[in-house]
Amino acid sequence: MLADQFIIVFTAYVIAAGSPGPSNMRIMAVAMNDGRGAALAIASGVVSGSIFWGLMAATGVSAILNRYAQALVVLQVLGGLYLLYLAFKAGKAALSSDKDQLRPTNERKATTATLYKRGLLMHLTNPKSILGWIALMTLGLGPGSSSHTVLVILAGCAVLSVTIFFGYAIVFSTAPMIRLYRRARRWIEGTLAVFFGFAGLKLLLTRI
């Protein structure tokens, strides 16, 4: 019975983390435009943010946050504004010439630590990540659950998080993907601008 619970939780996590979202789209864009190293740094921040909210959910802290709407509203506003900032950057890139794009971008000039912080910030300011982890813990933990059960869920999701987000960074930094980006750069950046803009506005306008 416990094994079935783990399978359900891990399947739900793979679907939630692997489906297109702001973090995945950002990792993909950085991988194609700025290379594997930059994308892995962003992905590391995203993974750390996911594990952090997992720990908070496991200790019940995020459940407390969920009861206090003001805390989530602050995160919602910050997350929405950050997504709109990413939309602005992607839109600016879409409108720029290929010659301008050959110059070093912020991601290329940024240190690994800075890129890591950007990925971490994106995930920490996403209230859906908190609510998602609360749902996962509710799904996986029953009345008779032990600390061992919590550890297995956290460890399993941490491994899946690394696999998914690092996988995006590696796959989309391969030569075929980079060639695709160079051929369709304006369309890709334009799509990202629309996506981030829509996600940011939705986050700002949706009541939790």
PDB file of C-alpha atoms in Angstrom:
ATOM      1  CA  MET A   1       0.000   0.000   0.000  1.00  0.00           C
ATOM      2  CA  LEU A   2       2.855   2.359   0.890  1.00  0.00           C
ATOM      3  CA  ALA A   3       4.574   1.594  -2.420  1.00  0.00           C
ATOM      4  CA  ASP A   4       1.394   2.589  -4.258  1.00  0.00           C
ATOM      5  CA  GLN A   5       1.366   5.928  -2.415  1.00  0.00           C
ATOM      6  CA  PHE A   6       4.970   6.600  -3.438  1.00  0.00           C
ATOM      7  CA  ILE A   7       4.204   5.814  -7.080  1.00  0.00           C
ATOM      8  CA  ILE A   8       1.243   8.202  -7.054  1.00  0.00           C
ATOM      9  CA  VAL A   9       3.273  11.000  -5.411  1.00  0.00           C
ATOM     10  CA  PHE A  10       6.270  10.570  -7.730  1.00  0.00           C
ATOM     11  CA  THR A  11       4.057  10.401 -10.813  1.00  0.00           C
ATOM     12  CA  ALA A  12       2.268  13.577  -9.750  1.00  0.00           C
ATOM     13  CA  TYR A  13       5.610  15.306  -9.183  1.00  0.00           C
ATOM     14  CA  VAL A  14       6.971  14.305 -12.604  1.00  0.00           C
ATOM     15  CA  ILE A  15       3.843  15.660 -14.304  1.00  0.00           C
ATOM     16  CA  ALA A  16       3.916  18.904 -12.310  1.00  0.00           C
ATOM     17  CA  ALA A  17       7.660  19.555 -12.603  1.00  0.00           C
ATOM     18  CA  GLY A  18       8.094  18.260 -16.143  1.00  0.00           C
ATOM     19  CA  SER A  19       5.195  20.092 -17.759  1.00  0.00           C
ATOM     20  CA  PRO A  20       5.987  23.467 -19.392  1.00  0.00           C
ATOM     21  CA  GLY A  21       6.150  26.243 -16.830  1.00  0.00           C
ATOM     22  CA  PRO A  22       8.143  29.416 -16.133  1.00  0.00           C
ATOM     23  CA  SER A  23      11.131  27.541 -14.678  1.00  0.00           C
ATOM     24  CA  ASN A  24      11.348  24.998 -17.497  1.00  0.00           C
ATOM     25  CA  MET A  25      10.882  27.637 -20.179  1.00  0.00           C
ATOM     26  CA  ARG A  26      13.604  29.793 -18.625  1.00  0.00           C
ATOM     27  CA  ILE A  27      16.044  26.880 -18.445  1.00  0.00           C
ATOM     28  CA  MET A  28      15.299  25.994 -22.088  1.00  0.00           C
ATOM     29  CA  ALA A  29      15.846  29.568 -23.288  1.00  0.00           C
ATOM     30  CA  VAL A  30      19.118  30.008 -21.383  1.00  0.00           C
ATOM     31  CA  ALA A  31      20.369  26.595 -22.566  1.00  0.00           C
ATOM     32  CA  MET A  32      19.751  27.392 -26.241  1.00  0.00           C
ATOM     33  CA  ASN A  33      20.997  30.970 -26.056  1.00  0.00           C
ATOM     34  CA  ASP A  34      23.792  30.910 -23.476  1.00  0.00           C
ATOM     35  CA  GLY A  35      24.937  27.305 -23.263  1.00  0.00           C
ATOM     36  CA  ARG A  36      24.894  24.348 -20.927  1.00  0.00           C
ATOM     37  CA  GLY A  37      26.876  25.892 -18.063  1.00  0.00           C
ATOM     38  CA  ALA A  38      24.521  28.849 -17.665  1.00  0.00           C
ATOM     39  CA  ALA A  39      21.453  26.605 -17.964  1.00  0.00           C
ATOM     40  CA  LEU A  40      22.764  24.167 -15.340  1.00  0.00           C
ATOM     41  CA  ALA A  41      23.395  27.093 -12.965  1.00  0.00           C
ATOM     42  CA  ILE A  42      19.794  28.312 -13.431  1.00  0.00           C
ATOM     43  CA  ALA A  43      18.525  24.724 -13.039  1.00  0.00           C
ATOM     44  CA  SER A  44      20.511  24.311  -9.805  1.00  0.00           C
ATOM     45  CA  GLY A  45      18.694  27.299  -8.342  1.00  0.00           C
ATOM     46  CA  VAL A  46      15.327  25.911  -9.436  1.00  0.00           C
ATOM     47  CA  VAL A  47      16.133  22.515  -7.895  1.00  0.00           C
ATOM     48  CA  SER A  48      17.198  24.162  -4.626  1.00  0.00           C
ATOM     49  CA  GLY A  49      13.964  26.159  -4.541  1.00  0.00           C
ATOM     50  CA  SER A  50      11.912  23.039  -5.111  1.00  0.00           C
ATOM     51  CA  ILE A  51      13.718  21.118  -2.370  1.00  0.00           C
ATOM     52  CA  PHE A  52      13.349  24.087   0.001  1.00  0.00           C
ATOM     53  CA  TRP A  53       9.570  24.184  -0.428  1.00  0.00           C
ATOM     54  CA  GLY A  54       9.505  20.405  -0.086  1.00  0.00           C
ATOM     55  CA  LEU A  55      11.224  20.691   3.293  1.00  0.00           C
ATOM     56  CA  MET A  56       8.833  23.457   4.306  1.00  0.00           C
ATOM     57  CA  ALA A  57       5.847  21.324   3.335  1.00  0.00           C
ATOM     58  CA  ALA A  58       7.259  18.334   5.213  1.00  0.00           C
ATOM     59  CA  THR A  59       7.673  20.359   8.399  1.00  0.00           C
ATOM     60  CA  GLY A  60       4.272  21.990   8.056  1.00  0.00           C
ATOM     61  CA  VAL A  61       5.642  25.512   7.581  1.00  0.00           C
ATOM     62  CA  SER A  62       4.117  25.934   4.124  1.00  0.00           C
ATOM     63  CA  ALA A  63       0.765  24.765   5.501  1.00  0.00           C
ATOM     64  CA  ILE A  64       0.968  27.656   7.949  1.00  0.00           C
ATOM     65  CA  LEU A  65       1.800  30.012   5.064  1.00  0.00           C
ATOM     66  CA  ASN A  66      -1.237  28.690   3.243  1.00  0.00           C
ATOM     67  CA  ARG A  67      -3.431  29.749   6.167  1.00  0.00           C
ATOM     68  CA  TYR A  68      -2.045  33.272   6.131  1.00  0.00           C
ATOM     69  CA  ALA A  69      -3.101  34.700   2.797  1.00  0.00           C
ATOM     70  CA  GLN A  70      -0.945  37.816   3.188  1.00  0.00           C
ATOM     71  CA  ALA A  71       2.282  35.810   3.002  1.00  0.00           C
ATOM     72  CA  LEU A  72       1.224  34.080  -0.196  1.00  0.00           C
ATOM     73  CA  VAL A  73      -0.038  37.328  -1.697  1.00  0.00           C
ATOM     74  CA  VAL A  74       3.420  38.890  -1.245  1.00  0.00           C
ATOM     75  CA  LEU A  75       5.027  35.901  -2.970  1.00  0.00           C
ATOM     76  CA  GLN A  76       2.388  36.041  -5.687  1.00  0.00           C
ATOM     77  CA  VAL A  77       3.097  39.710  -6.434  1.00  0.00           C
ATOM     78  CA  LEU A  78       6.875  39.199  -6.432  1.00  0.00           C
ATOM     79  CA  GLY A  79       6.568  36.155  -8.674  1.00  0.00           C
ATOM     80  CA  GLY A  80       4.238  37.955 -11.083  1.00  0.00           C
ATOM     81  CA  LEU A  81       6.540  40.974 -11.347  1.00  0.00           C
ATOM     82  CA  TYR A  82       9.560  38.749 -11.924  1.00  0.00           C
ATOM     83  CA  LEU A  83       7.766  36.919 -14.739  1.00  0.00           C
ATOM     84  CA  LEU A  84       6.839  40.247 -16.337  1.00  0.00           C
ATOM     85  CA  TYR A  85      10.507  41.245 -16.114  1.00  0.00           C
ATOM     86  CA  LEU A  86      11.434  38.038 -17.944  1.00  0.00           C
ATOM     87  CA  ALA A  87       8.733  38.816 -20.530  1.00  0.00           C
ATOM     88  CA  PHE A  88      10.278  42.256 -21.091  1.00  0.00           C
ATOM     89  CA  LYS A  89      13.746  40.751 -21.542  1.00  0.00           C
ATOM     90  CA  ALA A  90      12.476  38.109 -23.975  1.00  0.00           C
ATOM     91  CA  GLY A  91      10.494  40.722 -25.932  1.00  0.00           C
ATOM     92  CA  LYS A  92      13.545  42.966 -26.149  1.00  0.00           C
ATOM     93  CA  ALA A  93      15.611  40.028 -27.427  1.00  0.00           C
ATOM     94  CA  ALA A  94      12.950  39.187 -30.020  1.00  0.00           C
ATOM     95  CA  LEU A  95      13.035  42.742 -31.386  1.00  0.00           C
ATOM     96  CA  SER A  96      16.822  42.993 -31.430  1.00  0.00           C
ATOM     97  CA  SER A  97      18.930  42.220 -34.486  1.00  0.00           C
ATOM     98  CA  ASP A  98      21.027  39.078 -34.870  1.00  0.00           C
ATOM     99  CA  LYS A  99      24.133  41.286 -34.673  1.00  0.00           C
ATOM    100  CA  ASP A 100      23.072  42.584 -31.267  1.00  0.00           C
ATOM    101  CA  GLN A 101      22.454  39.047 -30.066  1.00  0.00           C
ATOM    102  CA  LEU A 102      26.048  38.091 -30.821  1.00  0.00           C
ATOM    103  CA  ARG A 103      27.137  40.431 -28.032  1.00  0.00           C
ATOM    104  CA  PRO A 104      27.415  38.926 -24.525  1.00  0.00           C
ATOM    105  CA  THR A 105      24.063  38.816 -22.717  1.00  0.00           C
ATOM    106  CA  ASN A 106      23.477  39.186 -18.990  1.00  0.00           C
ATOM    107  CA  GLU A 107      23.471  35.397 -18.660  1.00  0.00           C
ATOM    108  CA  ARG A 108      26.826  35.062 -20.447  1.00  0.00           C
ATOM    109  CA  LYS A 109      28.419  37.802 -18.327  1.00  0.00           C
ATOM    110  CA  ALA A 110      26.810  36.693 -15.067  1.00  0.00           C
ATOM    111  CA  THR A 111      28.673  34.497 -12.612  1.00  0.00           C
ATOM    112  CA  THR A 112      27.490  30.999 -11.763  1.00  0.00           C
ATOM    113  CA  ALA A 113      26.373  32.258  -8.353  1.00  0.00           C
ATOM    114  CA  THR A 114      24.259  35.023  -9.931  1.00  0.00           C
ATOM    115  CA  LEU A 115      22.607  32.593 -12.329  1.00  0.00           C
ATOM    116  CA  TYR A 116      21.941  30.220  -9.438  1.00  0.00           C
ATOM    117  CA  LYS A 117      20.252  33.038  -7.496  1.00  0.00           C
ATOM    118  CA  ARG A 118      18.038  33.863 -10.493  1.00  0.00           C
ATOM    119  CA  GLY A 119      16.810  30.284 -10.713  1.00  0.00           C
ATOM    120  CA  LEU A 120      16.290  30.133  -6.961  1.00  0.00           C
ATOM    121  CA  LEU A 121      14.373  33.428  -6.934  1.00  0.00           C
ATOM    122  CA  MET A 122      12.072  32.226  -9.698  1.00  0.00           C
ATOM    123  CA  HIS A 123      11.054  29.142  -7.722  1.00  0.00           C
ATOM    124  CA  LEU A 124      10.895  30.726  -4.279  1.00  0.00           C
ATOM    125  CA  THR A 125       8.527  33.463  -5.477  1.00  0.00           C
ATOM    126  CA  ASN A 126       6.143  31.002  -7.093  1.00  0.00           C
ATOM    127  CA  PRO A 127       3.240  30.322  -4.700  1.00  0.00           C
ATOM    128  CA  LYS A 128       2.100  27.467  -6.940  1.00  0.00           C
ATOM    129  CA  SER A 129       5.258  25.610  -5.937  1.00  0.00           C
ATOM    130  CA  ILE A 130       4.283  25.876  -2.274  1.00  0.00           C
ATOM    131  CA  LEU A 131       0.703  24.792  -2.922  1.00  0.00           C
ATOM    132  CA  GLY A 132       1.930  21.974  -5.149  1.00  0.00           C
ATOM    133  CA  TRP A 133       4.144  20.597  -2.409  1.00  0.00           C
ATOM    134  CA  ILE A 134       1.321  20.850   0.134  1.00  0.00           C
ATOM    135  CA  ALA A 135      -0.833  18.815  -2.250  1.00  0.00           C
ATOM    136  CA  LEU A 136       1.951  16.249  -2.718  1.00  0.00           C
ATOM    137  CA  MET A 137       2.462  15.817   1.014  1.00  0.00           C
ATOM    138  CA  THR A 138      -1.279  15.553   1.570  1.00  0.00           C
ATOM    139  CA  LEU A 139      -1.403  12.943  -1.165  1.00  0.00           C
ATOM    140  CA  GLY A 140       1.521  10.920   0.160  1.00  0.00           C
ATOM    141  CA  LEU A 141       1.104  11.141   3.913  1.00  0.00           C
ATOM    142  CA  GLY A 142      -1.657   9.410   5.816  1.00  0.00           C
ATOM    143  CA  PRO A 143      -2.523   9.181   9.516  1.00  0.00           C
ATOM    144  CA  GLY A 144      -0.001   6.380  10.060  1.00  0.00           C
ATOM    145  CA  SER A 145       2.848   7.897   8.101  1.00  0.00           C
ATOM    146  CA  SER A 146       6.287   7.961   9.708  1.00  0.00           C
ATOM    147  CA  SER A 147       9.306  10.226   9.339  1.00  0.00           C
ATOM    148  CA  HIS A 148      10.749   7.531   7.058  1.00  0.00           C
ATOM    149  CA  THR A 149       7.839   8.066   4.647  1.00  0.00           C
ATOM    150  CA  VAL A 150       8.522  11.803   4.567  1.00  0.00           C
ATOM    151  CA  LEU A 151      12.228  11.201   3.890  1.00  0.00           C
ATOM    152  CA  VAL A 152      11.478   8.804   1.033  1.00  0.00           C
ATOM    153  CA  ILE A 153       9.107  11.317  -0.589  1.00  0.00           C
ATOM    154  CA  LEU A 154      11.595  14.172  -0.218  1.00  0.00           C
ATOM    155  CA  ALA A 155      14.552  12.112  -1.458  1.00  0.00           C
ATOM    156  CA  GLY A 156      12.600  10.698  -4.395  1.00  0.00           C
ATOM    157  CA  CYS A 157      11.292  14.101  -5.480  1.00  0.00           C
ATOM    158  CA  ALA A 158      14.770  15.627  -5.083  1.00  0.00           C
ATOM    159  CA  VAL A 159      16.208  13.009  -7.463  1.00  0.00           C
ATOM    160  CA  LEU A 160      13.350  13.582  -9.909  1.00  0.00           C
ATOM    161  CA  SER A 161      13.837  17.355  -9.637  1.00  0.00           C
ATOM    162  CA  VAL A 162      17.526  17.072 -10.548  1.00  0.00           C
ATOM    163  CA  THR A 163      16.723  14.667 -13.393  1.00  0.00           C
ATOM    164  CA  ILE A 164      13.975  16.861 -14.881  1.00  0.00           C
ATOM    165  CA  PHE A 165      15.478  20.341 -14.587  1.00  0.00           C
ATOM    166  CA  PHE A 166      19.057  19.311 -15.353  1.00  0.00           C
ATOM    167  CA  GLY A 167      17.675  17.221 -18.204  1.00  0.00           C
ATOM    168  CA  TYR A 168      16.083  20.325 -19.730  1.00  0.00           C
ATOM    169  CA  ALA A 169      19.402  22.167 -19.403  1.00  0.00           C
ATOM    170  CA  ILE A 170      21.380  19.365 -21.074  1.00  0.00           C
ATOM    171  CA  VAL A 171      18.952  18.481 -23.859  1.00  0.00           C
ATOM    172  CA  PHE A 172      18.283  22.062 -24.938  1.00  0.00           C
ATOM    173  CA  SER A 173      22.005  22.961 -24.932  1.00  0.00           C
ATOM    174  CA  THR A 174      22.861  20.334 -27.557  1.00  0.00           C
ATOM    175  CA  ALA A 175      24.073  21.396 -31.008  1.00  0.00           C
ATOM    176  CA  PRO A 176      20.748  20.656 -32.816  1.00  0.00           C
ATOM    177  CA  MET A 177      18.815  22.730 -30.277  1.00  0.00           C
ATOM    178  CA  ILE A 178      21.299  25.600 -30.494  1.00  0.00           C
ATOM    179  CA  ARG A 179      21.046  25.554 -34.305  1.00  0.00           C
ATOM    180  CA  LEU A 180      17.249  25.572 -33.968  1.00  0.00           C
ATOM    181  CA  TYR A 181      17.446  28.577 -31.662  1.00  0.00           C
ATOM    182  CA  ARG A 182      19.692  30.497 -34.063  1.00  0.00           C
ATOM    183  CA  ARG A 183      17.330  29.857 -36.974  1.00  0.00           C
ATOM    184  CA  ALA A 184      14.145  30.667 -35.067  1.00  0.00           C
ATOM    185  CA  ARG A 185      15.510  33.047 -32.411  1.00  0.00           C
ATOM    186  CA  ARG A 186      12.940  35.808 -32.891  1.00  0.00           C
ATOM    187  CA  TRP A 187      10.011  33.381 -32.845  1.00  0.00           C
ATOM    188  CA  ILE A 188      11.321  31.571 -29.767  1.00  0.00           C
ATOM    189  CA  GLU A 189      11.996  34.783 -27.826  1.00  0.00           C
ATOM    190  CA  GLY A 190       8.654  36.217 -28.934  1.00  0.00           C
ATOM    191  CA  THR A 191       6.865  33.080 -27.745  1.00  0.00           C
ATOM    192  CA  LEU A 192       8.699  33.275 -24.427  1.00  0.00           C
ATOM    193  CA  ALA A 193       7.728  36.948 -24.062  1.00  0.00           C
ATOM    194  CA  VAL A 194       4.053  36.089 -24.567  1.00  0.00           C
ATOM    195  CA  PHE A 195       4.291  33.071 -22.247  1.00  0.00           C
ATOM    196  CA  PHE A 196       6.038  34.921 -19.413  1.00  0.00           C
ATOM    197  CA  GLY A 197       3.770  37.928 -19.846  1.00  0.00           C
ATOM    198  CA  PHE A 198       0.629  35.797 -19.680  1.00  0.00           C
ATOM    199  CA  ALA A 199       1.938  33.798 -16.703  1.00  0.00           C
ATOM    200  CA  GLY A 200       2.969  36.981 -14.867  1.00  0.00           C
ATOM    201  CA  LEU A 201      -0.366  38.727 -15.403  1.00  0.00           C
ATOM    202  CA  LYS A 202      -2.265  35.587 -14.460  1.00  0.00           C
ATOM    203  CA  LEU A 203      -0.250  35.301 -11.253  1.00  0.00           C
ATOM    204  CA  LEU A 204      -0.861  38.955 -10.387  1.00  0.00           C
ATOM    205  CA  LEU A 205      -4.573  38.896 -11.191  1.00  0.00           C
ATOM    206  CA  THR A 206      -5.470  35.499  -9.696  1.00  0.00           C
ATOM    207  CA  ARG A 207      -6.692  35.446  -6.136  1.00  0.00           C
ATOM    208  CA  ILE A 208      -5.183  32.662  -4.040  1.00  0.00           C
TER     209      ILE A 208
END
